[in-house]
Tab-separated table of C-alpha atoms in Angstrom:
chain	number	residue	atom	x	y	z
A	473	MET	CA	127.582	119.517	115.005
A	474	ALA	CA	125.005	121.354	113.748
A	475	THR	CA	121.977	122.160	116.293
A	476	SER	CA	118.944	124.457	115.746
A	477	LEU	CA	118.733	126.986	118.100
A	478	LYS	CA	115.549	128.062	120.282
A	479	SER	CA	114.454	130.201	122.958
A	480	ILE	CA	112.116	130.298	125.689
A	481	PRO	CA	111.178	134.028	127.410
A	482	CYS	CA	112.086	133.998	131.066
A	483	GLU	CA	109.189	134.170	132.918
A	484	SER	CA	111.050	136.541	135.706
A	485	CYS	CA	112.987	139.033	134.015
A	486	GLY	CA	111.689	138.220	130.384
A	487	ALA	CA	115.162	137.429	128.956
A	488	PRO	CA	115.670	134.517	126.299
A	489	ILE	CA	116.719	131.250	127.367
A	490	ALA	CA	118.980	129.120	124.932
A	491	VAL	CA	117.391	125.261	124.139
A	492	ARG	CA	120.239	123.705	122.896
A	493	ALA	CA	118.760	119.774	123.591
A	494	LYS	CA	115.545	120.687	122.360
A	495	GLY	CA	112.908	117.872	123.178
A	496	ILE	CA	115.320	116.485	125.658
A	497	SER	CA	116.071	118.416	127.951
A	498	ILE	CA	112.868	119.519	131.206
A	499	THR	CA	115.138	121.494	133.490
A	500	PHE	CA	116.656	125.438	132.313
A	501	ALA	CA	118.129	127.647	134.489
A	502	CYS	CA	118.032	131.321	132.988
A	503	GLU	CA	121.558	133.411	133.022
A	504	SER	CA	120.449	136.115	133.481
A	505	CYS	CA	118.705	136.488	136.639
A	506	GLY	CA	119.103	132.327	137.570
A	507	ASN	CA	115.634	131.588	138.309
A	508	ILE	CA	115.200	127.768	137.994
A	509	ILE	CA	111.993	127.039	135.308
A	510	ASP	CA	110.842	123.150	134.678
A	511	SER	CA	109.469	122.682	132.124
A	512	THR	CA	106.107	120.510	131.979
A	513	ARG	CA	102.799	119.409	130.022
A	514	ASP	CA	101.195	122.407	130.625
A	515	GLY	CA	104.342	124.967	130.126
A	516	PHE	CA	107.009	125.859	131.669
A	517	LYS	CA	106.533	126.473	135.429
A	518	VAL	CA	109.449	128.420	137.753
A	519	LEU	CA	111.163	125.840	140.743
A	520	THR	CA	113.128	127.927	142.030
A	521	ARG	CA	113.567	131.518	142.214
A	522	ALA	CA	117.209	132.500	142.630
A	523	HIS	CA	118.501	135.939	142.512
A	524	GLN	CA	121.461	135.492	144.557
A	525	GLN	CA	123.067	132.339	143.110
A	526	MET	CA	124.152	134.319	140.289
A	527	GLU	CA	126.857	135.859	142.397
A	528	LEU	CA	127.856	131.968	142.849
A	529	ILE	CA	128.356	131.740	139.429
A	530	GLY	CA	130.478	135.246	138.584
A	531	SER	CA	132.581	134.130	135.126
A	532	LEU	CA	132.268	130.506	133.670
A	533	ALA	CA	135.362	129.246	133.018
A	534	ILE	CA	133.624	127.598	129.931
A	535	PRO	CA	131.146	130.174	128.623
A	536	LEU	CA	127.494	128.099	127.641
A	537	GLY	CA	127.577	127.389	124.284
A	538	SER	CA	131.219	127.361	123.796
A	539	ARG	CA	132.015	124.198	121.914
A	540	GLY	CA	135.351	122.173	121.686
A	541	VAL	CA	135.970	118.087	120.289
A	542	LEU	CA	137.407	116.188	123.017
A	543	PHE	CA	137.921	112.967	122.376
A	544	ASP	CA	137.142	112.479	118.675
A	545	VAL	CA	133.623	113.857	119.582
A	546	GLU	CA	132.636	117.999	119.187
A	547	TRP	CA	130.073	118.773	122.403
A	548	GLU	CA	128.675	122.184	123.442
A	549	VAL	CA	128.438	123.522	126.619
A	550	ILE	CA	124.590	124.052	127.572
A	551	GLY	CA	124.258	123.422	131.604
A	552	PHE	CA	126.684	124.323	134.648
A	553	VAL	CA	126.372	123.247	138.574
A	554	ARG	CA	128.155	123.946	140.942
A	555	ARG	CA	128.206	121.686	143.630
A	556	GLN	CA	129.300	121.799	147.387
A	557	ASP	CA	130.260	118.743	150.059
A	558	VAL	CA	128.264	119.844	153.060
A	559	LYS	CA	131.206	119.027	155.815
A	560	TRP	CA	134.015	119.768	154.054
A	561	LEU	CA	132.456	122.907	152.249
A	562	PHE	CA	134.511	122.686	149.056
A	563	THR	CA	133.127	123.121	145.652
A	564	TRP	CA	133.492	121.881	142.323
A	565	ASP	CA	131.631	122.847	138.834
A	566	GLU	CA	130.330	120.566	136.620
A	567	TYR	CA	129.891	121.284	132.661
A	568	LEU	CA	126.885	119.461	131.163
A	569	LEU	CA	127.712	118.478	127.500
A	570	PHE	CA	126.180	117.745	124.833
A	571	ASN	CA	126.355	116.098	121.543
A	572	PRO	CA	122.993	114.710	119.282
A	573	TYR	CA	124.409	111.447	118.138
A	574	HIS	CA	126.593	110.487	121.280
A	575	GLY	CA	124.422	112.122	123.985
A	576	PHE	CA	125.411	113.739	127.443
A	577	ARG	CA	129.110	113.918	129.235
A	578	PHE	CA	129.946	116.213	132.065
A	579	LEU	CA	133.186	118.415	132.563
A	580	ILE	CA	134.319	118.425	135.948
A	581	TYR	CA	136.249	120.847	137.295
A	582	SER	CA	137.824	120.983	140.798
A	583	ASP	CA	141.333	122.201	142.319
A	584	ALA	CA	142.042	123.575	138.594
A	585	HIS	CA	141.595	119.886	137.721
A	586	PHE	CA	139.536	118.281	134.996
A	587	SER	CA	137.852	114.986	134.491
A	588	PHE	CA	135.127	113.849	131.509
A	589	ALA	CA	132.380	111.828	132.938
A	590	GLU	CA	129.504	109.845	131.558
A	591	LEU	CA	127.029	107.839	133.602
A	592	LEU	CA	127.631	103.762	133.259
A	593	THR	CA	124.652	101.783	131.710
A	594	ARG	CA	125.979	98.827	133.826
A	595	ARG	CA	126.228	99.021	137.835
A	596	PRO	CA	129.802	98.265	138.666
A	597	SER	CA	130.398	94.744	141.384
A	598	GLY	CA	131.335	95.244	144.655
A	599	SER	CA	129.215	97.286	147.620
A	600	PRO	CA	128.787	101.085	147.007
A	601	HIS	CA	128.665	100.823	150.684
A	602	GLY	CA	132.107	99.387	151.114
A	603	HIS	CA	135.819	100.143	150.379
A	604	ALA	CA	136.198	99.099	146.722
A	605	LEU	CA	134.941	98.564	143.279
A	606	GLY	CA	134.847	97.051	140.023
A	607	PHE	CA	134.801	97.629	136.535
A	608	GLU	CA	135.562	96.267	133.391
A	609	GLY	CA	139.007	94.457	135.397
A	610	GLU	CA	140.094	97.756	137.256
A	611	GLY	CA	139.972	97.561	140.950
A	612	TYR	CA	138.470	101.101	142.293
A	613	THR	CA	139.342	102.187	146.066
A	614	LEU	CA	136.931	104.787	148.208
A	615	PHE	CA	138.604	108.070	148.082
A	616	HIS	CA	135.645	110.036	149.919
A	617	ARG	CA	132.735	109.993	150.802
A	618	GLY	CA	129.934	112.642	151.892
A	619	VAL	CA	126.790	115.064	150.897
A	620	SER	CA	126.643	117.584	148.186
A	621	GLN	CA	124.508	120.561	147.581
A	622	VAL	CA	123.781	122.279	144.519
A	623	LYS	CA	125.200	125.659	145.161
A	624	ALA	CA	124.865	127.611	141.553
A	625	VAL	CA	122.881	125.989	138.025
A	626	VAL	CA	122.592	127.764	135.073
A	627	GLY	CA	121.735	126.158	131.524
A	628	GLU	CA	119.675	123.709	130.786
A	629	PHE	CA	119.516	119.736	131.964
A	630	TYR	CA	117.957	116.949	130.826
A	631	TRP	CA	117.066	116.133	134.587
A	632	ARG	CA	115.107	117.970	137.143
A	633	VAL	CA	117.765	120.415	139.170
A	634	ARG	CA	117.070	122.326	141.548
A	635	PHE	CA	119.083	125.019	144.143
A	636	ASN	CA	120.488	123.203	147.337
A	637	ASP	CA	119.266	120.090	145.893
A	638	LYS	CA	121.174	117.702	148.282
A	639	CYS	CA	122.177	114.253	146.933
A	640	ASP	CA	124.740	111.364	148.970
A	641	PHE	CA	128.068	110.872	147.290
A	642	ALA	CA	131.316	108.526	147.427
A	643	ASP	CA	134.166	109.129	144.906
A	644	PHE	CA	136.250	105.186	144.458
A	645	ILE	CA	139.247	105.813	142.103
A	646	SER	CA	141.768	104.084	139.684
A	647	PRO	CA	144.035	107.041	138.484
A	648	PRO	CA	143.424	108.199	135.451
A	649	TYR	CA	140.042	107.073	135.909
A	650	GLY	CA	137.449	107.664	138.635
A	651	ILE	CA	133.999	106.617	139.405
A	652	THR	CA	131.058	108.172	141.285
A	653	MET	CA	128.320	107.316	143.034
A	654	GLU	CA	125.127	109.362	143.842
A	655	VAL	CA	121.867	108.811	144.920
A	656	SER	CA	119.820	111.808	145.322
A	657	GLU	CA	117.581	112.467	148.501
A	658	ALA	CA	114.769	113.604	145.804
A	659	THR	CA	114.881	109.710	144.760
A	660	PHE	CA	112.584	107.807	146.640
A	661	ASP	CA	113.687	104.342	146.124
A	662	ALA	CA	117.352	105.236	147.010
A	663	GLU	CA	118.683	104.016	143.742
A	664	ALA	CA	122.380	104.676	142.810
A	665	THR	CA	124.039	106.302	139.732
A	666	PHE	CA	127.272	105.458	139.087
A	667	SER	CA	129.516	107.558	137.124
A	668	LEU	CA	132.831	106.886	135.103
A	669	SER	CA	135.475	109.179	135.278
A	670	ARG	CA	138.904	109.838	133.307
A	671	TYR	CA	141.514	112.938	133.691
A	672	VAL	CA	141.703	115.594	130.982
A	673	SER	CA	144.563	117.762	131.161
A	674	ARG	CA	144.378	121.458	131.464
A	675	GLU	CA	146.100	121.982	128.281
A	676	VAL	CA	143.710	119.228	126.414
A	677	VAL	CA	140.618	121.480	127.525
A	678	GLN	CA	141.624	124.904	127.134
A	679	ALA	CA	142.431	123.822	122.874
A	680	ALA	CA	139.454	122.247	122.728
A	681	PHE	CA	137.378	125.212	123.322
A	682	GLY	CA	139.425	127.562	122.762
A	683	ILE	CA	140.149	129.069	126.213
A	684	SER	CA	143.773	131.067	128.257
A	685	SER	CA	142.154	131.730	131.369
A	686	LEU	CA	142.206	128.338	133.133
A	687	SER	CA	144.122	129.127	136.659
A	688	LYS	CA	147.267	126.308	137.266
A	689	PRO	CA	146.568	123.181	139.290
A	690	PHE	CA	147.430	123.385	142.884
A	691	LYS	CA	147.449	120.342	144.198
A	692	VAL	CA	147.159	116.910	142.894
A	693	SER	CA	143.991	115.607	141.438
A	694	PRO	CA	142.538	112.083	142.996
A	695	ILE	CA	142.424	110.977	139.048
A	696	GLN	CA	145.283	112.069	138.099
A	697	PRO	CA	147.865	110.035	136.457
A	698	ASN	CA	151.061	109.551	138.469
A	699	HIS	CA	154.024	110.295	135.425
A	700	TYR	CA	156.724	109.356	137.771
A	701	ARG	CA	154.990	105.817	138.035
A	702	GLU	CA	154.593	106.028	134.520
A	703	ALA	CA	158.259	107.354	133.339
A	704	LEU	CA	158.900	103.972	135.957
A	705	ALA	CA	156.795	101.420	133.708
A	706	SER	CA	158.113	102.666	130.880
A	707	GLY	CA	161.896	102.660	131.128
A	708	ARG	CA	161.990	99.116	133.596
A	709	GLY	CA	162.514	97.282	130.368
A	710	THR	CA	165.968	99.593	129.409
A	711	VAL	CA	166.741	99.609	133.207
A	712	ILE	CA	166.328	96.046	133.113
A	713	LEU	CA	168.412	95.659	130.212
A	714	SER	CA	171.041	97.200	131.055
A	715	CYS	CA	172.175	95.303	134.137
A	716	ILE	CA	171.823	92.414	132.328
A	717	VAL	CA	174.449	93.690	130.065
A	718	LEU	CA	176.634	94.809	133.040
A	719	ILE	CA	176.270	91.603	134.784
A	720	LEU	CA	177.471	90.205	131.240
A	721	ALA	CA	179.991	91.814	130.616
A	722	GLN	CA	181.427	92.095	134.365
A	723	PHE	CA	181.316	87.906	134.335
A	724	TYR	CA	182.877	87.907	130.729
A	725	PHE	CA	185.738	89.952	132.577
A	726	VAL	CA	186.028	87.802	135.377
A	727	SER	CA	186.131	84.393	133.317
A	728	THR	CA	189.017	85.840	130.863
A	729	SER	CA	191.038	87.353	133.407
A	730	GLU	CA	194.342	85.841	134.245
A	731	ARG	CA	195.066	87.082	138.122
A	732	GLN	CA	198.745	86.691	136.988
A	733	SER	CA	201.280	86.358	139.882
A	734	ILE	CA	204.536	88.741	139.007
A	735	LEU	CA	206.177	90.193	141.827
A	736	GLN	CA	206.049	89.278	145.594
A	737	VAL	CA	208.609	91.257	147.947
A	738	THR	CA	209.428	91.829	151.034
A	739	ARG	CA	211.262	94.893	151.860
A	740	THR	CA	212.298	96.382	155.474
A	741	PHE	CA	212.273	100.141	155.522
A	742	THR	CA	214.624	102.115	158.344
A	743	ARG	CA	214.013	106.047	159.672
A	744	MET	CA	217.123	107.589	157.221
A	745	GLU	CA	214.778	105.719	154.074
A	746	ALA	CA	211.608	107.807	155.319
A	747	GLY	CA	210.339	109.819	152.625
A	748	THR	CA	212.640	108.735	150.142
A	749	GLU	CA	212.250	106.672	146.775
A	750	GLN	CA	213.855	103.272	146.709
A	751	LEU	CA	213.852	100.448	144.195
A	752	ILE	CA	212.231	97.224	145.449
A	753	ALA	CA	212.436	94.964	142.459
A	754	GLU	CA	211.945	94.933	138.660
A	755	ILE	CA	209.250	93.029	137.030
A	756	GLU	CA	208.344	92.124	133.606
A	757	ILE	CA	205.190	92.720	131.442
A	758	SER	CA	205.319	90.377	128.592
A	759	GLU	CA	202.221	91.369	127.286
A	760	ARG	CA	199.734	94.674	127.121
A	761	ALA	CA	198.202	94.606	131.100
A	762	ARG	CA	194.479	95.461	131.214
A	763	ASN	CA	194.695	96.634	134.420
A	764	ILE	CA	197.433	95.898	137.443
A	765	GLU	CA	196.678	95.439	141.222
A	766	ILE	CA	199.043	95.950	143.979
A	767	ARG	CA	198.727	94.898	147.176
A	768	SER	CA	201.006	95.839	150.565
A	769	ASP	CA	200.760	94.144	154.198
A	770	SER	CA	202.354	95.640	157.210
A	771	PRO	CA	201.793	94.198	160.382
A	772	VAL	CA	201.181	97.094	162.264
A	773	ASN	CA	200.028	97.145	165.380
A	774	ASN	CA	197.931	100.390	166.879
A	775	SER	CA	200.296	102.123	164.188
A	776	TRP	CA	200.070	103.550	160.373
A	777	VAL	CA	202.167	102.918	157.653
A	778	GLU	CA	201.579	104.794	154.013
A	779	VAL	CA	202.997	103.759	150.716
A	780	ALA	CA	203.601	105.723	147.452
A	781	TYR	CA	204.643	103.290	144.478
A	782	GLU	CA	205.840	104.677	141.350
A	783	LEU	CA	206.117	101.667	138.463
A	784	GLU	CA	208.366	103.070	135.658
A	785	SER	CA	209.344	101.464	131.995
A	786	GLU	CA	213.019	101.398	131.520
A	787	ASP	CA	213.141	103.312	128.637
A	788	GLY	CA	210.174	106.596	130.564
A	789	SER	CA	207.795	105.952	127.995
A	790	GLU	CA	205.560	104.347	130.496
A	791	SER	CA	204.696	104.841	134.184
A	792	GLY	CA	201.623	104.047	136.725
A	793	TRP	CA	201.398	105.306	140.355
A	794	ALA	CA	199.613	104.289	143.485
A	795	THR	CA	199.664	105.738	146.967
A	796	GLN	CA	198.482	103.223	149.999
A	797	ALA	CA	197.677	103.787	153.544
A	798	ILE	CA	197.815	100.843	156.413
A	799	GLU	CA	196.410	101.453	159.714
A	800	TYR	CA	195.258	99.167	162.339
A	801	TYR	CA	194.207	100.176	165.704
A	802	TYR	CA	192.096	98.245	168.122
A	803	GLY	CA	191.435	98.812	172.315
A	804	SER	CA	189.019	98.305	175.120
A	805	THR	CA	186.441	100.594	176.129
A	806	GLY	CA	183.839	100.078	178.981
A	807	GLY	CA	185.096	95.968	179.243
A	808	GLU	CA	184.212	95.643	174.809
A	809	SER	CA	187.347	95.220	172.260
A	810	TRP	CA	186.729	96.958	169.131
A	811	SER	CA	188.950	97.850	166.344
A	812	GLU	CA	189.815	99.771	162.850
A	813	GLY	CA	191.739	99.963	160.037
A	814	SER	CA	193.252	97.177	158.203
A	815	THR	CA	197.051	95.427	157.859
A	816	SER	CA	196.412	95.550	153.835
A	817	GLU	CA	195.569	97.885	151.377
A	818	VAL	CA	195.428	96.832	147.980
A	819	SER	CA	194.732	99.668	144.417
A	820	THR	CA	194.602	98.773	141.166
A	821	ILE	CA	195.542	101.237	138.487
A	822	GLY	CA	195.396	101.053	134.554
A	823	GLY	CA	197.194	98.422	132.341
A	824	LEU	CA	200.927	99.196	131.312
A	825	GLY	CA	201.911	98.336	128.154
A	826	ALA	CA	204.481	94.939	127.212
A	827	LYS	CA	208.310	96.318	128.581
A	828	ARG	CA	210.126	96.039	131.913
A	829	TYR	CA	209.373	98.000	135.071
A	830	LYS	CA	211.071	99.546	138.071
A	831	VAL	CA	209.146	99.434	141.073
A	832	PHE	CA	209.768	102.074	143.428
A	833	ALA	CA	208.048	102.829	147.204
A	834	THR	CA	208.200	105.984	149.069
A	835	VAL	CA	207.424	105.072	152.866
A	836	GLU	CA	206.290	107.059	156.028
A	837	ALA	CA	205.994	104.902	159.089
A	838	GLU	CA	204.376	105.973	162.488
A	839	SER	CA	207.509	103.972	164.031
A	840	PHE	CA	210.002	105.955	162.393
A	841	SER	CA	209.251	108.563	165.231
A	842	ARG	CA	210.286	105.629	167.251
A	843	ASP	CA	213.223	105.106	165.658
A	844	GLN	CA	211.989	101.172	164.590
A	845	PRO	CA	211.569	100.380	161.257
A	846	SER	CA	208.966	99.244	159.405
A	847	THR	CA	208.319	96.177	157.289
A	848	VAL	CA	206.202	95.937	153.634
A	849	VAL	CA	205.538	92.841	151.953
A	850	THR	CA	204.146	94.207	148.032
A	851	ARG	CA	202.591	92.075	146.072
A	852	ILE	CA	201.860	92.862	142.239
A	853	ARG	CA	199.365	91.080	140.078
A	854	LEU	CA	198.275	91.424	136.380
A	855	ASP	CA	194.526	91.695	134.710
A	856	VAL	CA	192.620	90.832	138.144
A	857	PRO	CA	188.742	91.038	137.926
A	858	ILE	CA	187.491	94.552	139.445
A	859	TRP	CA	183.945	94.747	141.199
A	860	SER	CA	184.075	98.303	142.055
A	861	ASN	CA	183.749	99.888	138.628
A	862	PHE	CA	180.729	97.582	138.412
A	863	PHE	CA	178.671	98.111	141.215
A	864	LEU	CA	179.621	102.184	140.792
A	865	ALA	CA	177.966	101.091	136.968
A	866	ILE	CA	174.796	99.584	138.904
A	867	ALA	CA	174.345	102.449	141.541
A	868	ALA	CA	175.029	104.702	138.707
A	869	LEU	CA	172.123	102.994	136.460
A	870	LEU	CA	169.955	102.569	139.212
A	871	MET	CA	170.084	105.857	140.620
A	872	VAL	CA	167.600	107.415	138.094
A	873	PRO	CA	164.890	104.526	138.726
A	874	CYS	CA	165.209	105.129	142.892
A	875	PHE	CA	164.473	109.054	142.301
A	876	VAL	CA	161.861	108.426	140.249
A	877	LEU	CA	160.318	105.498	142.253
A	878	LEU	CA	160.552	108.411	145.460
A	879	ARG	CA	159.061	111.103	143.423
A	880	GLY	CA	156.177	109.022	142.534
A	881	HIS	CA	155.516	107.614	146.186
A	882	ALA	CA	155.676	111.755	147.427
A	883	PHE	CA	153.370	111.656	144.465
A	884	GLU	CA	150.681	109.277	145.779
A	885	ARG	CA	151.171	110.238	149.363
A	886	LYS	CA	150.062	114.448	148.091
A	887	ARG	CA	147.305	112.693	146.041
A	888	TRP	CA	145.757	111.321	149.695
A	889	GLU	CA	146.085	114.446	151.960
A	890	GLU	CA	142.851	115.171	152.134
A	891	SER	CA	141.464	111.558	151.481
A	892	ASP	CA	139.803	109.975	155.220
A	893	TYR	CA	140.690	106.742	153.874
A	894	SER	CA	144.362	107.563	153.081
A	895	PRO	CA	146.530	104.267	152.676
A	896	TYR	CA	149.393	106.155	154.219
A	897	ASP	CA	147.716	107.272	157.264
A	898	SER	CA	149.411	104.023	158.801
A	899	ALA	CA	152.615	105.063	157.243
């Protein structure tokens, strides 16, 4: 971007004032003394003598005259305005950008966040006094409404800007975009102007203008993208596809499960057999089983039974174990009946090869303390469908999306914390 840099002398301090948008800018603010000068047909007229405002400017995050490429266009910083909300007293900075072929844009700096804005040539749909606007098919929600006041100004501008100028404004958001409506008190017909802004990351601005002294954001910007929701949206297809694969795999497993019953035996254990391994049956597995289900039933009554099973092949090469606790209690409290536990328990162990197995059981029971026997009915089935693993896999698959969803919700709540129009106020 080639520009012919001119200058005019400040009528107050004599310092040269750079003219970067020659023939377009009509207001100039001296970088040395802060005086605001208006260009007229008769020459240059001092509008405001504002030595004090220079104390507010300090060192600019992006110096005037800096050039940087944003959205494939090289821009030059030619003006700076600091504004303040009259009621809430928070401030933000507006850098005026210029390119002789693309005109003017604004780089807005607020709470260490940046947004790139341009004036709209057509009016958004909806009432600016309402709570929503529409533009190019997108809906924008009211975030803030207030009155802004110019607290500092330096550089050159294509409109007349004065220290302490005020205007009514309203911010509508649809992250990562926002629309700002402004009505200047100096505009007699109160015609509103609208600007469309888009969020720009601090890293992009630093790279564009070659600066490294920008502070890190300390709060969520009104139009800052919610990366949690973006991640959730981009990963939704993968999660859905994975769930479908799991469901199809589970139904295939269920449909091909033989559910072959190979044993049902009832055995009464005495106190003398407590804690000792007892052979209760022998089974034959004709072909390798994918899994083995062992179910135990015992008529416990306000009591418990614990059974430890071992299946051991005759050649000792393969074995499987399972331990089950059966307990059932009931009673009445305050006239209301209650019960807990069950008289049966089911365990599933991994598959075993095609062999003959001995089934051993070791039993402990509360009834043994009263020198009473304990009866246990044992049932064994092969290749039964297992739903617990399926539900665990689904839960594990959904754990990350649920976490991201919660973080995204928390991010949105932080975004709206300082808005009088938060949708979360009633939540």
